[in-house]
mmCIF file of C-alpha atoms in Angstrom:
data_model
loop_
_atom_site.group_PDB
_atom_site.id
_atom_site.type_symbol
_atom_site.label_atom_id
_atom_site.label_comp_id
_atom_site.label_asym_id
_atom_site.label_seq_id
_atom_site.Cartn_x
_atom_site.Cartn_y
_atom_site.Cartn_z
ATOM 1 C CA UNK A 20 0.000 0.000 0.000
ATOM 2 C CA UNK A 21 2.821 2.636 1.152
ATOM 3 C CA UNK A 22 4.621 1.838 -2.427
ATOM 4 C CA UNK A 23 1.416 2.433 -4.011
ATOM 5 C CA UNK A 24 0.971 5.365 -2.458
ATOM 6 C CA UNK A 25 4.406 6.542 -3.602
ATOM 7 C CA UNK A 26 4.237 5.931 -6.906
ATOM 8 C CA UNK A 27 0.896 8.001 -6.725
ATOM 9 C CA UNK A 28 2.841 10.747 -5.816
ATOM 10 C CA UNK A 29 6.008 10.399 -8.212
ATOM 11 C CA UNK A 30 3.595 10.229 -10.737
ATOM 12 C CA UNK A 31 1.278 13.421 -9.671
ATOM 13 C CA UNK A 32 4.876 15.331 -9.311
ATOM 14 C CA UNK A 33 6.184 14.034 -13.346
ATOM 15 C CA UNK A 34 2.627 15.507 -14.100
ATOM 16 C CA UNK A 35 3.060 18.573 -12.792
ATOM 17 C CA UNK A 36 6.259 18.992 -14.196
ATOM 18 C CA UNK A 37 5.686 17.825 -17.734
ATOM 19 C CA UNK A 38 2.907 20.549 -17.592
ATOM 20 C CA UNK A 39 5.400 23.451 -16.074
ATOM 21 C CA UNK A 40 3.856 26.111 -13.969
ATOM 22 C CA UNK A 41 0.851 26.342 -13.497
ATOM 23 C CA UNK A 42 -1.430 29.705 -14.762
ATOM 24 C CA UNK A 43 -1.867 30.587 -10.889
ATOM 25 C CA UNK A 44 1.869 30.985 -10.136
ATOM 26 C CA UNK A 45 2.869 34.186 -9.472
ATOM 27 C CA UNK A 46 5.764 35.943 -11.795
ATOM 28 C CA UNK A 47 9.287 36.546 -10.453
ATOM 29 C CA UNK A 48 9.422 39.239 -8.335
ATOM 30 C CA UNK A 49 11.558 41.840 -10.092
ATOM 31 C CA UNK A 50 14.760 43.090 -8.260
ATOM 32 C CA UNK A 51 12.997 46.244 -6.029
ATOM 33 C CA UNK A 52 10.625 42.947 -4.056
ATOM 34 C CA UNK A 53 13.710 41.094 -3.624
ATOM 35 C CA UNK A 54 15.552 43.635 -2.631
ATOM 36 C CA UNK A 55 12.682 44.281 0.084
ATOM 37 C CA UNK A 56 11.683 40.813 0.966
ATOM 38 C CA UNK A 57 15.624 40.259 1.827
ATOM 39 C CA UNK A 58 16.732 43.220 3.530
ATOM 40 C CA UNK A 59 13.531 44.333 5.071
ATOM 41 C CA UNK A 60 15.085 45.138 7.913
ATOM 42 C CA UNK A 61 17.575 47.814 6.326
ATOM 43 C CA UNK A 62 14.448 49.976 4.624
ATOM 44 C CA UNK A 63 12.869 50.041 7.880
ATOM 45 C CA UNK A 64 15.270 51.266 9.655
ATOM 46 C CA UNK A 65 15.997 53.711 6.936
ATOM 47 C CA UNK A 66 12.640 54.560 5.580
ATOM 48 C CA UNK A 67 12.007 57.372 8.679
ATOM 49 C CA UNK A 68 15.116 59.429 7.741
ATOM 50 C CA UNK A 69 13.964 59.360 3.721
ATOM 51 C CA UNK A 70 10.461 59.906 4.976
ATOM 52 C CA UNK A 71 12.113 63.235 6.682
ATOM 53 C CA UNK A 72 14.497 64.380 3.953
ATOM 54 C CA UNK A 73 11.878 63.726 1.643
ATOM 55 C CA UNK A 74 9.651 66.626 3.201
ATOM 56 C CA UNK A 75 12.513 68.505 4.318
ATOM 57 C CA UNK A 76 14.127 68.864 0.998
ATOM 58 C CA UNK A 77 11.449 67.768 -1.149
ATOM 59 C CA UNK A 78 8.823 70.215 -0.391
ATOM 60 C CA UNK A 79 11.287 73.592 -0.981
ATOM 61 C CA UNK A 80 12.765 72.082 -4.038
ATOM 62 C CA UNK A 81 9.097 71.636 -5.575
ATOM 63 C CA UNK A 82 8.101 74.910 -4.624
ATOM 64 C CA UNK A 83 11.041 76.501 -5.752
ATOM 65 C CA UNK A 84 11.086 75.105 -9.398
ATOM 66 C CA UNK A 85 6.757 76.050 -9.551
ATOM 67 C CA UNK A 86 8.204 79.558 -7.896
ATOM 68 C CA UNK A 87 10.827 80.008 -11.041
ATOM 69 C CA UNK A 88 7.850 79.093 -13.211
ATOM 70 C CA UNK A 89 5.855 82.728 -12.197
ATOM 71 C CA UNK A 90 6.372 86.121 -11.697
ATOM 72 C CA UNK A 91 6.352 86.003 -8.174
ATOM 73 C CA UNK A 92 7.435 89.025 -6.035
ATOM 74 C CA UNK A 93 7.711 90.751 -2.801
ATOM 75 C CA UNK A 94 4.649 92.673 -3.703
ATOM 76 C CA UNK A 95 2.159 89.649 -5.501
ATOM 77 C CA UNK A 96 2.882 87.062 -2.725
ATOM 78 C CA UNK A 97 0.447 86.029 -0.170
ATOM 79 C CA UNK A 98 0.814 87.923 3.098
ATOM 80 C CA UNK A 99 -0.643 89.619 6.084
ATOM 81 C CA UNK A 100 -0.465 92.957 6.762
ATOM 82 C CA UNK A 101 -2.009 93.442 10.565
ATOM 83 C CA UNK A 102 -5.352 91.976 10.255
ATOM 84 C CA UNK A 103 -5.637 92.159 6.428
ATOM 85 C CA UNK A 104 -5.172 89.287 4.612
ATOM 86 C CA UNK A 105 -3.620 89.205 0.987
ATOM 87 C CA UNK A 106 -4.177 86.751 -1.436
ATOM 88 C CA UNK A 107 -1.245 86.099 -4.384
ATOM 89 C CA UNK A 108 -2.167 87.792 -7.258
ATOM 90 C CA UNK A 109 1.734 86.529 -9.155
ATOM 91 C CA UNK A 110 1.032 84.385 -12.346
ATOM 92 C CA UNK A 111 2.262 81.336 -14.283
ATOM 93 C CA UNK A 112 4.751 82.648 -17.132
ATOM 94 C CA UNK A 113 6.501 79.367 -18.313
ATOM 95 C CA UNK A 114 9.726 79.306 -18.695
ATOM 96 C CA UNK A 115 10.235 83.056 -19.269
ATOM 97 C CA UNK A 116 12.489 83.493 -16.269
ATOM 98 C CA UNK A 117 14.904 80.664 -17.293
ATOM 99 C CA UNK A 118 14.873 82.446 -21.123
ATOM 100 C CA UNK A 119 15.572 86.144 -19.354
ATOM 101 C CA UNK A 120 18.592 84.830 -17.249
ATOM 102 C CA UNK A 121 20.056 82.260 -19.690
ATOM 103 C CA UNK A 122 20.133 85.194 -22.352
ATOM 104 C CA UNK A 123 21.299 87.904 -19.747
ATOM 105 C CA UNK A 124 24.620 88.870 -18.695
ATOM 106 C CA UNK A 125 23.902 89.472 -15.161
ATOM 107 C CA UNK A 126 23.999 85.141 -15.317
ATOM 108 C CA UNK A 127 26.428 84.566 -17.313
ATOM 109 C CA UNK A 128 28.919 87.105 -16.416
ATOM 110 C CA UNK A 129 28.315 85.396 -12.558
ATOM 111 C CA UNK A 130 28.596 81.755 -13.962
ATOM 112 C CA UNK A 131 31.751 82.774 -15.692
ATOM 113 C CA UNK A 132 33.529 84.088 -12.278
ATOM 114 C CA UNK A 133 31.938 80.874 -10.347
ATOM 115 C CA UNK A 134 33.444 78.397 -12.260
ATOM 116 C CA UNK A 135 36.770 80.466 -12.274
ATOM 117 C CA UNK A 136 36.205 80.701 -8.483
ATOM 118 C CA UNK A 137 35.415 76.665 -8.201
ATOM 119 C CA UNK A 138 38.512 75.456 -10.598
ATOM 120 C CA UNK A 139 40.967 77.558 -8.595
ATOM 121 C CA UNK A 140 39.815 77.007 -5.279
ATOM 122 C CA UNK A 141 39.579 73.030 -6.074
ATOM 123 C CA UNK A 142 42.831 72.915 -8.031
ATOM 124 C CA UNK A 143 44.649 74.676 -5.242
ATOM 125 C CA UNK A 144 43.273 73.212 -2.391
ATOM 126 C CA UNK A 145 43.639 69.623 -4.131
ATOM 127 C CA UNK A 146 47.898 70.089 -4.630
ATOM 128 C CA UNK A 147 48.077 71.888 -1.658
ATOM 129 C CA UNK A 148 46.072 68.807 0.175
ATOM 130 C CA UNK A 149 48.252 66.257 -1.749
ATOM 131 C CA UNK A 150 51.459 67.843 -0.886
ATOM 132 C CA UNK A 151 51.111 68.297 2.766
ATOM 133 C CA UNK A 152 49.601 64.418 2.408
ATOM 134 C CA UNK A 153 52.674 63.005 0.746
ATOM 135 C CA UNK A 154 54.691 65.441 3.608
ATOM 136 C CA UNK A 155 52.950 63.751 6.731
ATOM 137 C CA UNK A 156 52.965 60.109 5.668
ATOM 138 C CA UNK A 157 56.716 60.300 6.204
ATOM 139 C CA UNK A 158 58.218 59.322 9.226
ATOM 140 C CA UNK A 159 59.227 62.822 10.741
ATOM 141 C CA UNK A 160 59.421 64.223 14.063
ATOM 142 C CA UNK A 161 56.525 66.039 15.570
ATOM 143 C CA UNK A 162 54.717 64.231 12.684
ATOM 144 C CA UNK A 163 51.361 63.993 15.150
ATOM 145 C CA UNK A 164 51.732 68.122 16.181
ATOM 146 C CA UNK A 165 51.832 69.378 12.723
ATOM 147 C CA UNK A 166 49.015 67.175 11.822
ATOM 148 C CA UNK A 167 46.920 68.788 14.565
ATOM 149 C CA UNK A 168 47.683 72.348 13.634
ATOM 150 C CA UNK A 169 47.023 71.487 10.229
ATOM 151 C CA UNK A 170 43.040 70.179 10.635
ATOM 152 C CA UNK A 171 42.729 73.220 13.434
ATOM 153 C CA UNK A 172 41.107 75.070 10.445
ATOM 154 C CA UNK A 173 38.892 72.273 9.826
ATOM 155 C CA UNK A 174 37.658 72.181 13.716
ATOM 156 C CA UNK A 175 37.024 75.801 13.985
ATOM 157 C CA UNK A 176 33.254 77.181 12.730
ATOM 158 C CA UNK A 177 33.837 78.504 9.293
ATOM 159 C CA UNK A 178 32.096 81.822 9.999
ATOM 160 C CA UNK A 179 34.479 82.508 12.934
ATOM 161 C CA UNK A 180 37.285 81.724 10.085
ATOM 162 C CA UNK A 181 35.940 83.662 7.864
ATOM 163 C CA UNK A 182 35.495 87.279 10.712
ATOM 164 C CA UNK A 183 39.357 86.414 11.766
ATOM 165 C CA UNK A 184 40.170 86.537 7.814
ATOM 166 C CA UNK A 185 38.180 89.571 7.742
ATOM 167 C CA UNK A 186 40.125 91.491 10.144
ATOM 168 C CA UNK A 187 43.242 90.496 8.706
ATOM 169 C CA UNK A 188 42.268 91.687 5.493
ATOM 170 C CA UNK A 189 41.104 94.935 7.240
ATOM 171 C CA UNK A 190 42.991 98.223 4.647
ATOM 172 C CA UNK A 191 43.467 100.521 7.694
ATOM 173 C CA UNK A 192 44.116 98.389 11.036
ATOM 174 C CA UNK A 193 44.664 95.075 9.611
ATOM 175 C CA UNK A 194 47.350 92.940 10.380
ATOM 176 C CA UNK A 195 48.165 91.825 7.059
ATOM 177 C CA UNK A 196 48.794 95.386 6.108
ATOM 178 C CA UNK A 197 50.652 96.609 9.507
ATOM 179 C CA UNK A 198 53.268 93.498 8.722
ATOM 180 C CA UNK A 199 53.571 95.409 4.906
ATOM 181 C CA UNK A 200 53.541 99.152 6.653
ATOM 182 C CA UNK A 201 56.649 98.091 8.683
ATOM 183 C CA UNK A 202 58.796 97.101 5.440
ATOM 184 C CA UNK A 203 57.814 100.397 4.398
ATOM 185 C CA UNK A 204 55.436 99.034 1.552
ATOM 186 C CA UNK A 205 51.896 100.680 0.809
ATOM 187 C CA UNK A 206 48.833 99.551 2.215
ATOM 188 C CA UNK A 207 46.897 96.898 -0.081
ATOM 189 C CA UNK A 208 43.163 97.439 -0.803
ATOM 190 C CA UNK A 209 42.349 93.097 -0.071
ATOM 191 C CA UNK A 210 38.725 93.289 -0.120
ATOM 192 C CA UNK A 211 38.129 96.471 -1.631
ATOM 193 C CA UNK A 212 40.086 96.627 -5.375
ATOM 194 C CA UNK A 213 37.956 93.357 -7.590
ATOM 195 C CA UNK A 214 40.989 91.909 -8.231
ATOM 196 C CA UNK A 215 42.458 91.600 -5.239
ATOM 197 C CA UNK A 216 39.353 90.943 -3.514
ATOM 198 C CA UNK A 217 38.935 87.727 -5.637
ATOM 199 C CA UNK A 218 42.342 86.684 -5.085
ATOM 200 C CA UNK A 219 41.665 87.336 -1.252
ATOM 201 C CA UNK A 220 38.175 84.898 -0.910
ATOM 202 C CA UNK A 221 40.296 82.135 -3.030
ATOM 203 C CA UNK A 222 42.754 82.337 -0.609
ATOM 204 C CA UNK A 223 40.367 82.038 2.256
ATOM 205 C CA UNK A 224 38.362 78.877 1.092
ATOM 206 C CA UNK A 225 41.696 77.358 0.061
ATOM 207 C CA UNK A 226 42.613 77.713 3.906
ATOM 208 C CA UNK A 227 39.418 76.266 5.017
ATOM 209 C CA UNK A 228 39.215 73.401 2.569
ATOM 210 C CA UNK A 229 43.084 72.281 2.750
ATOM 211 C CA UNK A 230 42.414 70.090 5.968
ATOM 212 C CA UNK A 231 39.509 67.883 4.349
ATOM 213 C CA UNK A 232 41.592 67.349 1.424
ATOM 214 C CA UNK A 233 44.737 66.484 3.278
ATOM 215 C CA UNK A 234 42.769 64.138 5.710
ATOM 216 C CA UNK A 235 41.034 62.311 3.080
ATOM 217 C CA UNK A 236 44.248 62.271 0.908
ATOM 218 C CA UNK A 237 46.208 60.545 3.718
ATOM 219 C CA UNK A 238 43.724 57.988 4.108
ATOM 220 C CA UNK A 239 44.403 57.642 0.862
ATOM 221 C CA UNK A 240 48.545 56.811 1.146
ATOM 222 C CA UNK A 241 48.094 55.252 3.931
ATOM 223 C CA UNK A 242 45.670 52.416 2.297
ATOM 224 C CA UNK A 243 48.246 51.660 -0.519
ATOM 225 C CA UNK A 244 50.950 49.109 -0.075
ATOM 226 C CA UNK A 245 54.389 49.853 0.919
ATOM 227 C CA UNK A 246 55.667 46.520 -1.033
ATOM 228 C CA UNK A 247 55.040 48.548 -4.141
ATOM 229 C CA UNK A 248 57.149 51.314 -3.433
ATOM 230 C CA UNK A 249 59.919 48.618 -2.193
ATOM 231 C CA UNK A 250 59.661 46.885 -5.173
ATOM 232 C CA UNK A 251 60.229 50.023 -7.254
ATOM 233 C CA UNK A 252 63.160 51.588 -5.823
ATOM 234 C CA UNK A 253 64.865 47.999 -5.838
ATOM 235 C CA UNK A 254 64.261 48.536 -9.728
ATOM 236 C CA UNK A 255 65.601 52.047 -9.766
ATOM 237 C CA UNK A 256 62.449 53.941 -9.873
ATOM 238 C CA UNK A 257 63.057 57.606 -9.158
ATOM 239 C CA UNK A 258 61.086 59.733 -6.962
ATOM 240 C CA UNK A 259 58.867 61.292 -9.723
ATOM 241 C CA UNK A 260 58.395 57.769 -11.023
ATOM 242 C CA UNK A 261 56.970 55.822 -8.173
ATOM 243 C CA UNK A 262 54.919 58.853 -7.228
ATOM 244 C CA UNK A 263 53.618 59.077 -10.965
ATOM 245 C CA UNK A 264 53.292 55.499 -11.160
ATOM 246 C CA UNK A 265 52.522 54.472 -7.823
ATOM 247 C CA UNK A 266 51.176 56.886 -5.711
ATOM 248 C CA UNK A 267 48.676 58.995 -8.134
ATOM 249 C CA UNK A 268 47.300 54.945 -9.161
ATOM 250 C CA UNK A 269 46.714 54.413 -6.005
ATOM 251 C CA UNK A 270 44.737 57.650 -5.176
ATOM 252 C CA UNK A 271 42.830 57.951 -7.927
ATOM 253 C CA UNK A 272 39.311 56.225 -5.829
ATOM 254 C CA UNK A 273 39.927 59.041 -3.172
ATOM 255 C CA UNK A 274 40.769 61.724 -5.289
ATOM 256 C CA UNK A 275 37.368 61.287 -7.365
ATOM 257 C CA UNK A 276 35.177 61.152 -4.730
ATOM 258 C CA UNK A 277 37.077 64.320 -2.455
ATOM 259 C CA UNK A 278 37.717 66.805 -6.098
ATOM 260 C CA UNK A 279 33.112 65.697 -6.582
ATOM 261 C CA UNK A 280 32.519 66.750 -3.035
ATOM 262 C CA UNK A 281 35.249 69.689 -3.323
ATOM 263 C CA UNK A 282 33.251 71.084 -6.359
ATOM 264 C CA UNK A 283 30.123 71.136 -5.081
ATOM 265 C CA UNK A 284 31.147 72.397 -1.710
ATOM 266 C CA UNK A 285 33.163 75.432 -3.357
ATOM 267 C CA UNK A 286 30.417 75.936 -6.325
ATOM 268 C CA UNK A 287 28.214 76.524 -3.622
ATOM 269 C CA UNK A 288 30.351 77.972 -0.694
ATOM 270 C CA UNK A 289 28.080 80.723 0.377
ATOM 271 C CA UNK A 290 29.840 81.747 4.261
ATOM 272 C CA UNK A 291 33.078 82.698 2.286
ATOM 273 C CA UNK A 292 31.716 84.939 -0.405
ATOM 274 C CA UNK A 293 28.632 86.599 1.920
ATOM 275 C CA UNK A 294 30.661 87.097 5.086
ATOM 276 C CA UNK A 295 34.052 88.394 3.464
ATOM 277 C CA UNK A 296 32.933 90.611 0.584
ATOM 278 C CA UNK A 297 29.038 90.380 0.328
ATOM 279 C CA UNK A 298 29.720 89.657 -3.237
ATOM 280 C CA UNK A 299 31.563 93.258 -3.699
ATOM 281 C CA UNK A 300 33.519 95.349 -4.417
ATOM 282 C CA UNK A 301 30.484 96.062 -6.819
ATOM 283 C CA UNK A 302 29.705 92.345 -8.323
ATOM 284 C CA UNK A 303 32.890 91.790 -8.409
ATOM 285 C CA UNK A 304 33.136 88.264 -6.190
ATOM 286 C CA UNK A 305 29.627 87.444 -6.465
ATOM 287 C CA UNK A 306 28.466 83.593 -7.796
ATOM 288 C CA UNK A 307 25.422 82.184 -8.221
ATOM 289 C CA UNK A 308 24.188 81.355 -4.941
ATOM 290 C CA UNK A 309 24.932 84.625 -3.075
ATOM 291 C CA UNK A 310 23.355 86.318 -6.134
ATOM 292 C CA UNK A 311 20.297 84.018 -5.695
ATOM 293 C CA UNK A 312 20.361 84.577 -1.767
ATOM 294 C CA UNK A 313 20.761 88.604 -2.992
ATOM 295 C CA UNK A 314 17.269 88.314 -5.140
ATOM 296 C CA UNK A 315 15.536 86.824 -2.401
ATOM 297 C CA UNK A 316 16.685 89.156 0.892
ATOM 298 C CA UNK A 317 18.353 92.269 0.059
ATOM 299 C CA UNK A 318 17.043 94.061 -3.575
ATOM 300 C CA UNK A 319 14.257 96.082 -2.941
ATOM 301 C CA UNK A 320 11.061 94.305 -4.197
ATOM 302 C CA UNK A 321 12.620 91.156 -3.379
ATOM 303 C CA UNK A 322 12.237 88.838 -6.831
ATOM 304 C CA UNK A 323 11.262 85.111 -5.186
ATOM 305 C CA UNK A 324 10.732 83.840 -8.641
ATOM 306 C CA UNK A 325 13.919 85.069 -10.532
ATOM 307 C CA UNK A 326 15.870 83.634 -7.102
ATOM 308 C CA UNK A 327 14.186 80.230 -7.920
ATOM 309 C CA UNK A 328 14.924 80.279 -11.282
ATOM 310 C CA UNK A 329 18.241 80.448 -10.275
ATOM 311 C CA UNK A 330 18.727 77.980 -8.039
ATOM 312 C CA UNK A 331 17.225 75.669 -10.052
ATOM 313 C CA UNK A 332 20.132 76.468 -12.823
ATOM 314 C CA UNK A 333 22.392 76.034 -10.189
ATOM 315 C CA UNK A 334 21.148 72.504 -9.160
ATOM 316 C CA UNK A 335 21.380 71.510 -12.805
ATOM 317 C CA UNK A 336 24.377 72.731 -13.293
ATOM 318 C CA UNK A 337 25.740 70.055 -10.703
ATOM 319 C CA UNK A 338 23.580 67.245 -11.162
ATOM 320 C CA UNK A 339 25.042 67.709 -15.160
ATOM 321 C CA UNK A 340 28.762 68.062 -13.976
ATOM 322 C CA UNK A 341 27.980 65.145 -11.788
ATOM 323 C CA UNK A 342 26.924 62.888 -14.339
ATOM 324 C CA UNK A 343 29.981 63.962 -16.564
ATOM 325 C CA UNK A 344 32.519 63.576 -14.289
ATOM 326 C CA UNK A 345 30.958 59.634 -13.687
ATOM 327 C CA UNK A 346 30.866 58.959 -17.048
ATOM 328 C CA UNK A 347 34.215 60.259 -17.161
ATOM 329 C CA UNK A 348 35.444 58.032 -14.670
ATOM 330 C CA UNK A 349 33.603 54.697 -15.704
ATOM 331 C CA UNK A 350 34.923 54.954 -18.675
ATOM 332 C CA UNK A 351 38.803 54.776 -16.985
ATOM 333 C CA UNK A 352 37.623 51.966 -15.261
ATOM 334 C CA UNK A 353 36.532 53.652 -11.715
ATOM 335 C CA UNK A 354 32.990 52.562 -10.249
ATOM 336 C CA UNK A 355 31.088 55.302 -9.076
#
């Protein structure tokens, strides 16, 4: 009876197979339900803090791309005035804003100094970084203290930075100019002649971002292995050669993700620019989000819509020089 039994059920199970699935089976769950079913665990825990960014960042960047869509103003907005309610009265015009500034020269002239502003502040800060990397990952003495003082402008708030830069830059009691006065040279106008004032906020936001960039860079050097530089100089690899060869290999997974991060930091680096010069002398050291920030809060009516329209350029700006620069990497063989 039991080997009946069994061959009953052998021969139910051939059946089923010789007939394949069945029209009731469900499909294969595509990647996004696997992905769910096995780490379930993972999106709950992390579903509150998208939930939160979501509205947090969400919310403003909607409103400010409908916002650079109309003609919205200090004077059309919604707003209360003691007890008397206004309604909006501002209206839909398109993309008219987005023609007006990508035609203008107020944008382009600001994009022009921005990107000048970004390259040198990145290129700068990136050799200075690598040098001071390459410097501390030798055996020297007091290698720990100089380390210290060199992230100390790293730990300090960047707007206190930024005041102490301020004073030092200072034409008539400065100390910057009292050191010149006392080899008998002329005062220098830092923040107050264009060109000099440029040359002053580069200088500032290369002081602030060396640390990072040294840090991460050192991380770097220290991750690669010292066999390879052993092997090297036992083949008579110069200096230049095992640092070409070697050393810039090596880095090249830090240094893409630190000059990405770099770029948008600087492209964006708002404390610097506001708190130093206020984009002056004139326009002179203005970019694109201080000029935004100026549309918004200082001109008199205050142009919500053509600030919106701006930083919406702005975030496409970086989302398109973020999706070059991984295309440009992927195709050297770096995953990003």
């Amino acid at each position: 009876m039991a080997v009946h039994t069994s061959q009953s059920v052998a021969k139910a199970a051939g059946d089923d197979i010789a007939r394949g699935p069945s029209r009731g089976a469900g499909k294969t769950p595509g990647k996004f339900r696997r992905s769910l079913s096995t780490h379930w665990y993972a999106w709950t825990m992390v579903a509150p803090v998208v939930a939160v960014i979501g509205v947090i960042i969400g919310y403003p960047l909607v409103r400010g791309i409908y916002l650079s869509m109309t003609d919205a103003n200090e004077r059309n907005v919604e707003r209360s005035i003691g007890v008397n309610h206004m309604p909006a009265t501002y209206e839909f015009v398109g993309l008219d804003n987005y023609a007006d500034a990508l035609t203008g020269d107020q944008f382009l002239g600001t994009l022009g100094w921005t990107l000048v502003w970004t390259v040198s502040c990145v290129s700068v800060t990136f050799l200075l970084g690598l040098g001071l990397a390459n410097i501390l990952n030798r055996r020297i003495a007091g290698r720990s203290f100089y380390r210290m003082m060199l992230i100390l402008p790293w730990a300090i708030p960047g707007f206190v930075s930024v005041f102490a830069w301020r004073f030092l830059y200072n034409e008539d009691r400065g100390f910057l100019n009292r050191i010149l006065a006392g080899g008998g040279i002329d005062a220098v106008p830092w923040l107050n002649d264009p060109t000099m004032a440029k040359i002053s906020v580069i200088a500032v936001n290369v002081w602030l971002g060396v640390p990072f960039m040294m840090v991460a860079l050192l991380g770097g050097l220290q991750s690669i292995d010292s066999s390879q530089y052993e092997a090297a100089e036992m083949d008579g690899a110069t200096a230049w050669q095992r640092f070409r060869h070697i050393t810039l290999p090596g880095l090249r997974p830090v240094s893409a993700t630190v000059i990405l991060l770099s770029t948008i930091w600087t492209f964006n680096m708002f404390p610097v620019i506001f708190l130093l010069t206020r984009g002056g002398p004139g326009e002179a050291t203005q970019i694109l989000v201080t000029q935004a920030f100026k549309f918004s809060f200082e001109i008199s009516p205050r142009d919500f819509a053509q600030s919106s329209t701006w930083g919406v350029l702005i975030l496409i700006l970086l989302m398109f020089f973020a999706a070059v620069y991984r295309r440009v990497l992927r195709k050297q063989g770096d995953v990003w």
